Amino acid sequence: MTDKTKKRRLAVVNADSCVACGTCFAVCPFEAMEIYKGCYARPVGERCVGCGICERNCPIGCISIKIREEAV
Amino acid sequence: MKKGKHWYDYIWIWAIIYFSLSFFNIIFAWLGMIDFMLPLAFAIFGGSKYFCNRLCARGQLFLKLGGQYKLSRNVVTPAWMYSSIFRYGFMIFFLTMFGNVVMQTWLVASGAGDFQQMVTLFWSFQVPWEWAYTAGGVPDWVAQYSFGFYSLMLTSLLLGLIAMLIYKPRTWCSFCPMGTMTQGICKFKN
Ligand code: SF4
Ligand code: SF4
Ligand code: SF4
């Protein structure tokens, strides 16, 4: 049996420094960010494709694009 | 799936309408109270930043000018500017200045203070603004509040534009008093 994995890029938010300004929500072309309970941003489900648009626009630079290995 | 356009994607136009109307007739400055009350209402009753996320004309305008029209250097905001101490300190300062506007209004209403047809920029520079008001149309205190409130709105717009030029399009949002206040309320509620 082989364990198949694929690499997936996705946005990761540093919730501690996020100021919940909503810029990432506004710029994401895939509606993949939400401001969780008005407290901090987080990607929604599987929608994030890791395009990095939110990372470039976040005023405080608290988003990074990570590569995650996922089972397929 | 790519997202479509919503009516609120055009809300940035409201910022231009508001500042233009009030520039020529200061009484329109009262409309800015909507931008004061709505974010608080969403945060207090809904526990959300719905206003910042969808309805803030100012935030959208900064994103449009700084992002789409590339008027921003696009350099990450310095850490001190979004530190808790600066954000909450600036919020307290801003609320104190708002309290000062209310106080001036009350003094004029009670006859204890003189009506001043001035817009004060950056809490320091008094700019004569006579063209925007003809005496007698409304009680003096109504006009006094307009001048005071417009001073706050215009000062914060200018600060936001300067921050946009130097740093990221929406750097203002990282220390905007309304943003800090609503996030604080949401954190407290949730
Ligand atoms: S743009 Fe950055 S600071 Fe603003 S909500 Fe998104 S992650 Fe948080
Ligand atoms: S990386 Fe791209 S798809 Fe993912 S949340 Fe950010 S803008 Fe949206
Ligand atoms: S942080 Fe301030 S300027 Fe930015 S979207 Fe919220 S209310 Fe508007």
Short mmCIF file of C-alpha atoms and ligand atoms in Angstrom, two decimals:
data_model
loop_
_atom_site.label_atom_id
_atom_site.label_comp_id
_atom_site.label_asym_id
_atom_site.label_seq_id
_atom_site.Cartn_x
_atom_site.Cartn_y
_atom_site.Cartn_z
CA MET A 1 0.00 0.00 0.00
CA THR A 2 1.32 3.46 -0.89
CA ASP A 3 0.54 6.61 1.02
CA LYS A 4 -0.11 9.18 -1.70
CA THR A 5 0.20 12.83 -0.78
CA LYS A 6 -0.11 16.08 -2.66
CA LYS A 7 1.39 19.42 -1.81
CA ARG A 8 -1.00 22.27 -1.27
CA ARG A 9 -0.32 25.97 -0.75
CA LEU A 10 -2.48 27.81 1.68
CA ALA A 11 -2.59 31.01 3.69
CA VAL A 12 -1.78 30.84 7.39
CA VAL A 13 -2.65 33.75 9.69
CA ASN A 14 -0.83 34.69 12.86
CA ALA A 15 -3.99 35.16 14.89
CA ASP A 16 -2.17 36.81 17.78
CA SER A 17 -1.08 39.81 15.77
CA CYS A 18 -4.05 40.00 13.34
CA VAL A 19 -6.00 43.24 13.83
CA ALA A 20 -9.12 41.87 12.07
CA CYS A 21 -9.13 44.72 9.56
CA GLY A 22 -10.71 42.58 6.85
CA THR A 23 -8.27 43.50 4.08
CA CYS A 24 -7.59 39.82 3.34
CA PHE A 25 -11.33 39.17 3.20
CA ALA A 26 -11.75 42.07 0.77
CA VAL A 27 -8.96 41.11 -1.61
CA CYS A 28 -9.31 37.33 -1.71
CA PRO A 29 -10.69 36.39 -5.15
CA PHE A 30 -12.11 33.11 -3.82
CA GLU A 31 -13.93 34.26 -0.68
CA ALA A 32 -11.51 32.03 1.17
CA MET A 33 -10.91 34.27 4.20
CA GLU A 34 -13.25 35.07 7.04
CA ILE A 35 -12.90 37.23 10.09
CA TYR A 36 -13.70 34.69 12.75
CA LYS A 37 -16.17 36.20 15.22
CA GLY A 38 -14.67 39.63 14.53
CA CYS A 39 -11.47 38.61 16.31
CA TYR A 40 -8.98 37.39 13.68
CA ALA A 41 -8.77 36.18 10.09
CA ARG A 42 -8.67 32.54 9.10
CA PRO A 43 -8.98 30.64 5.80
CA VAL A 44 -12.35 29.00 5.20
CA GLY A 45 -12.35 25.28 4.53
CA GLU A 46 -10.70 24.16 1.31
CA ARG A 47 -11.28 27.31 -0.71
CA CYS A 48 -7.82 28.81 -0.26
CA VAL A 49 -5.53 28.13 -3.20
CA GLY A 50 -2.52 29.86 -1.66
CA CYS A 51 -2.36 32.55 -4.33
CA GLY A 52 -0.79 35.00 -1.89
CA ILE A 53 -2.93 38.02 -2.73
CA CYS A 54 -3.99 38.39 0.90
CA GLU A 55 -0.37 38.02 2.03
CA ARG A 56 0.67 40.93 -0.20
CA ASN A 57 -2.16 43.15 1.00
CA CYS A 58 -2.20 42.46 4.74
CA PRO A 59 -1.09 45.78 6.25
CA ILE A 60 0.81 44.19 9.09
CA GLY A 61 2.27 41.18 7.29
CA CYS A 62 0.71 38.55 9.54
CA ILE A 63 -0.21 36.16 6.70
CA SER A 64 2.24 33.67 5.29
CA ILE A 65 1.81 31.11 2.54
CA LYS A 66 2.71 27.62 3.68
CA ILE A 67 2.98 24.38 1.78
CA ARG A 68 1.14 21.54 3.40
CA GLU A 69 1.33 17.86 2.50
CA GLU A 70 -2.08 16.28 2.35
CA ALA A 71 -3.20 12.70 1.87
CA VAL A 72 -5.08 12.04 -1.38
CA MET B 1 -15.04 29.65 -7.12
CA LYS B 2 -14.29 33.25 -8.00
CA LYS B 3 -16.37 35.78 -6.16
CA GLY B 4 -18.75 38.13 -7.97
CA LYS B 5 -19.31 41.83 -7.45
CA HIS B 6 -21.58 42.96 -4.64
CA TRP B 7 -23.32 46.30 -4.15
CA TYR B 8 -21.05 47.01 -1.20
CA ASP B 9 -17.97 46.78 -3.39
CA TYR B 10 -18.83 50.31 -4.51
CA ILE B 11 -19.17 51.74 -1.01
CA TRP B 12 -15.89 53.66 -1.44
CA ILE B 13 -17.92 56.18 -3.45
CA TRP B 14 -19.66 57.14 -0.21
CA ALA B 15 -16.36 58.42 1.23
CA ILE B 16 -15.96 60.79 -1.72
CA ILE B 17 -19.58 61.94 -1.51
CA TYR B 18 -19.36 62.49 2.24
CA PHE B 19 -16.16 64.53 2.20
CA SER B 20 -17.28 66.56 -0.82
CA LEU B 21 -20.74 67.38 0.54
CA SER B 22 -19.37 68.38 3.94
CA PHE B 23 -16.59 70.41 2.35
CA PHE B 24 -19.20 72.74 0.87
CA ASN B 25 -21.90 72.42 3.52
CA ILE B 26 -20.57 71.51 6.93
CA ILE B 27 -23.96 70.32 8.21
CA PHE B 28 -23.54 67.16 6.12
CA ALA B 29 -20.69 66.23 8.49
CA TRP B 30 -23.40 64.82 10.76
CA LEU B 31 -23.83 61.97 8.28
CA GLY B 32 -20.43 60.73 9.44
CA MET B 33 -22.16 59.56 12.62
CA ILE B 34 -23.33 56.59 10.56
CA ASP B 35 -19.69 55.48 10.30
CA PHE B 36 -19.46 55.84 14.05
CA MET B 37 -22.63 54.03 15.06
CA LEU B 38 -22.83 51.21 12.50
CA PRO B 39 -19.50 49.49 13.31
CA LEU B 40 -20.35 49.65 17.01
CA ALA B 41 -23.84 48.26 16.41
CA PHE B 42 -22.48 45.32 14.38
CA ALA B 43 -19.86 44.60 17.03
CA ILE B 44 -22.14 45.00 20.06
CA PHE B 45 -25.23 43.26 18.73
CA GLY B 46 -23.75 40.95 16.12
CA GLY B 47 -20.30 40.26 17.60
CA SER B 48 -18.78 40.79 14.16
CA LYS B 49 -16.63 43.14 12.10
CA TYR B 50 -19.21 43.22 9.33
CA PHE B 51 -18.71 46.96 8.93
CA CYS B 52 -14.92 46.78 8.45
CA ASN B 53 -15.26 43.77 6.17
CA ARG B 54 -17.94 45.08 3.85
CA LEU B 55 -19.28 48.52 4.58
CA CYS B 56 -16.34 50.78 5.37
CA ALA B 57 -16.00 53.33 2.59
CA ARG B 58 -12.71 54.63 3.90
CA GLY B 59 -11.01 51.22 4.05
CA GLN B 60 -12.20 50.45 0.53
CA LEU B 61 -11.02 53.82 -0.75
CA PHE B 62 -7.52 53.24 0.66
CA LEU B 63 -7.43 49.80 -0.97
CA LYS B 64 -8.55 51.27 -4.26
CA LEU B 65 -6.07 54.17 -4.28
CA GLY B 66 -3.17 52.30 -2.75
CA GLY B 67 -3.75 48.90 -4.34
CA GLN B 68 -5.52 49.35 -7.66
CA TYR B 69 -4.01 52.75 -8.49
CA LYS B 70 -0.68 51.84 -6.89
CA LEU B 71 -0.38 55.01 -4.84
CA SER B 72 1.15 53.06 -1.98
CA ARG B 73 4.80 52.16 -1.53
CA ASN B 74 3.47 48.82 -0.27
CA VAL B 75 5.90 48.48 2.59
CA VAL B 76 4.81 46.52 5.67
CA THR B 77 3.59 48.70 8.53
CA PRO B 78 6.19 49.07 11.31
CA ALA B 79 5.47 46.82 14.28
CA TRP B 80 5.00 49.65 16.80
CA MET B 81 2.10 50.97 14.72
CA TYR B 82 0.02 47.85 15.26
CA SER B 83 1.23 47.08 18.77
CA SER B 84 -1.56 46.90 21.35
CA ILE B 85 -0.16 49.80 23.30
CA PHE B 86 -0.21 52.13 20.29
CA ARG B 87 -3.58 50.93 19.01
CA TYR B 88 -5.34 51.26 22.35
CA GLY B 89 -3.44 54.45 23.19
CA PHE B 90 -4.50 56.04 19.90
CA MET B 91 -8.07 54.88 20.44
CA ILE B 92 -8.18 56.53 23.88
CA PHE B 93 -6.64 59.71 22.45
CA PHE B 94 -9.18 59.73 19.60
CA LEU B 95 -12.11 59.21 21.96
CA THR B 96 -10.81 61.99 24.21
CA MET B 97 -10.71 64.31 21.19
CA PHE B 98 -14.25 63.25 20.32
CA GLY B 99 -15.24 64.07 23.91
CA ASN B 100 -13.67 67.48 23.39
CA VAL B 101 -15.88 68.06 20.32
CA VAL B 102 -18.96 67.13 22.36
CA MET B 103 -17.80 69.47 25.14
CA GLN B 104 -17.33 72.40 22.73
CA THR B 105 -20.78 71.72 21.32
CA TRP B 106 -22.28 71.74 24.79
CA LEU B 107 -20.53 75.02 25.67
CA VAL B 108 -21.93 76.68 22.54
CA ALA B 109 -25.40 75.25 23.20
CA SER B 110 -25.40 76.58 26.75
CA GLY B 111 -24.11 79.99 25.72
CA ALA B 112 -20.86 79.55 27.66
CA GLY B 113 -18.62 79.20 24.61
CA ASP B 114 -18.10 81.03 21.32
CA PHE B 115 -19.13 79.46 18.05
CA GLN B 116 -16.05 78.88 15.91
CA GLN B 117 -16.28 78.45 12.17
CA MET B 118 -13.02 76.54 11.97
CA VAL B 119 -11.81 73.12 10.98
CA THR B 120 -8.94 71.93 13.17
CA LEU B 121 -6.54 69.63 11.37
CA PHE B 122 -4.30 67.18 13.24
CA TRP B 123 -5.75 68.57 16.49
CA SER B 124 -3.47 71.62 16.11
CA PHE B 125 -3.95 73.67 12.96
CA GLN B 126 -7.05 75.85 12.80
CA VAL B 127 -8.18 76.44 9.25
CA PRO B 128 -10.88 79.09 8.63
CA TRP B 129 -13.77 77.35 6.84
CA GLU B 130 -16.36 80.12 6.37
CA TRP B 131 -17.65 79.04 2.96
CA ALA B 132 -19.25 75.90 4.33
CA TYR B 133 -21.80 77.53 6.62
CA THR B 134 -24.30 80.37 6.52
CA ALA B 135 -25.34 81.52 9.99
CA GLY B 136 -28.96 81.14 10.98
CA GLY B 137 -29.83 77.98 9.07
CA VAL B 138 -29.49 75.71 12.10
CA PRO B 139 -28.77 76.38 15.81
CA ASP B 140 -25.11 77.30 16.40
CA TRP B 141 -24.44 74.15 18.44
CA VAL B 142 -25.52 71.96 15.50
CA ALA B 143 -23.00 73.74 13.27
CA GLN B 144 -20.33 73.67 15.99
CA TYR B 145 -20.62 69.90 16.25
CA SER B 146 -20.36 69.69 12.45
CA PHE B 147 -17.12 71.65 12.41
CA GLY B 148 -15.67 69.57 15.25
CA PHE B 149 -16.73 66.23 13.84
CA TYR B 150 -15.58 67.09 10.33
CA SER B 151 -12.20 68.05 11.81
CA LEU B 152 -11.90 64.55 13.27
CA MET B 153 -13.07 62.87 10.08
CA LEU B 154 -10.80 64.90 7.80
CA THR B 155 -7.78 64.51 10.09
CA SER B 156 -8.23 60.75 10.22
CA LEU B 157 -8.69 60.60 6.43
CA LEU B 158 -5.46 62.55 5.91
CA LEU B 159 -3.59 60.33 8.41
CA GLY B 160 -4.93 57.29 6.58
CA LEU B 161 -3.83 58.65 3.21
CA ILE B 162 -0.34 59.44 4.52
CA ALA B 163 -0.09 55.93 6.02
CA MET B 164 -1.31 54.52 2.70
CA LEU B 165 1.35 56.39 0.73
CA ILE B 166 4.20 55.40 3.03
CA TYR B 167 3.25 51.85 3.97
CA LYS B 168 0.47 49.48 2.82
CA PRO B 169 -2.85 50.62 1.27
CA ARG B 170 -4.77 49.85 4.46
CA THR B 171 -2.14 50.60 7.08
CA TRP B 172 -4.62 53.03 8.66
CA CYS B 173 -6.81 50.02 9.47
CA SER B 174 -4.09 48.56 11.67
CA PHE B 175 -4.56 51.39 14.19
CA CYS B 176 -7.95 52.85 13.23
CA PRO B 177 -9.79 53.63 16.50
CA MET B 178 -13.07 52.17 15.20
CA GLY B 179 -11.30 49.00 14.10
CA THR B 180 -9.53 48.67 17.45
CA MET B 181 -12.74 49.32 19.35
CA THR B 182 -14.83 46.84 17.36
CA GLN B 183 -12.18 44.11 17.52
CA GLY B 184 -11.92 44.72 21.27
CA ILE B 185 -15.70 44.41 21.65
CA CYS B 186 -15.76 41.22 19.54
CA LYS B 187 -12.92 39.68 21.55
CA PHE B 188 -14.73 40.57 24.76
CA LYS B 189 -18.03 39.12 23.52
CA ASN B 190 -16.60 35.97 21.99
S1 SF4 C 1 -5.34 41.60 6.39
FE1 SF4 C 1 -3.93 40.83 7.97
S2 SF4 C 1 -4.42 42.02 9.82
FE2 SF4 C 1 -6.10 42.32 8.38
S3 SF4 C 1 -7.62 40.76 8.95
FE3 SF4 C 1 -6.36 39.87 7.34
S4 SF4 C 1 -4.74 38.78 8.43
FE4 SF4 C 1 -5.67 40.16 9.89
S1 SF4 C 2 -3.93 32.87 -0.42
FE1 SF4 C 2 -5.29 33.57 -2.07
S2 SF4 C 2 -7.01 32.13 -2.00
FE2 SF4 C 2 -5.92 31.92 -0.06
S3 SF4 C 2 -7.01 33.29 1.32
FE3 SF4 C 2 -5.28 34.43 0.47
S4 SF4 C 2 -6.13 35.51 -1.31
FE4 SF4 C 2 -7.57 33.90 -0.76
S1 SF4 C 3 -10.37 49.52 10.58
FE1 SF4 C 3 -11.36 51.55 10.39
S2 SF4 C 3 -10.92 52.28 8.34
FE2 SF4 C 3 -10.40 50.11 8.40
S3 SF4 C 3 -12.23 49.09 7.66
FE3 SF4 C 3 -12.46 49.18 9.89
S4 SF4 C 3 -13.52 51.08 10.37
FE4 SF4 C 3 -12.83 51.17 8.24
#
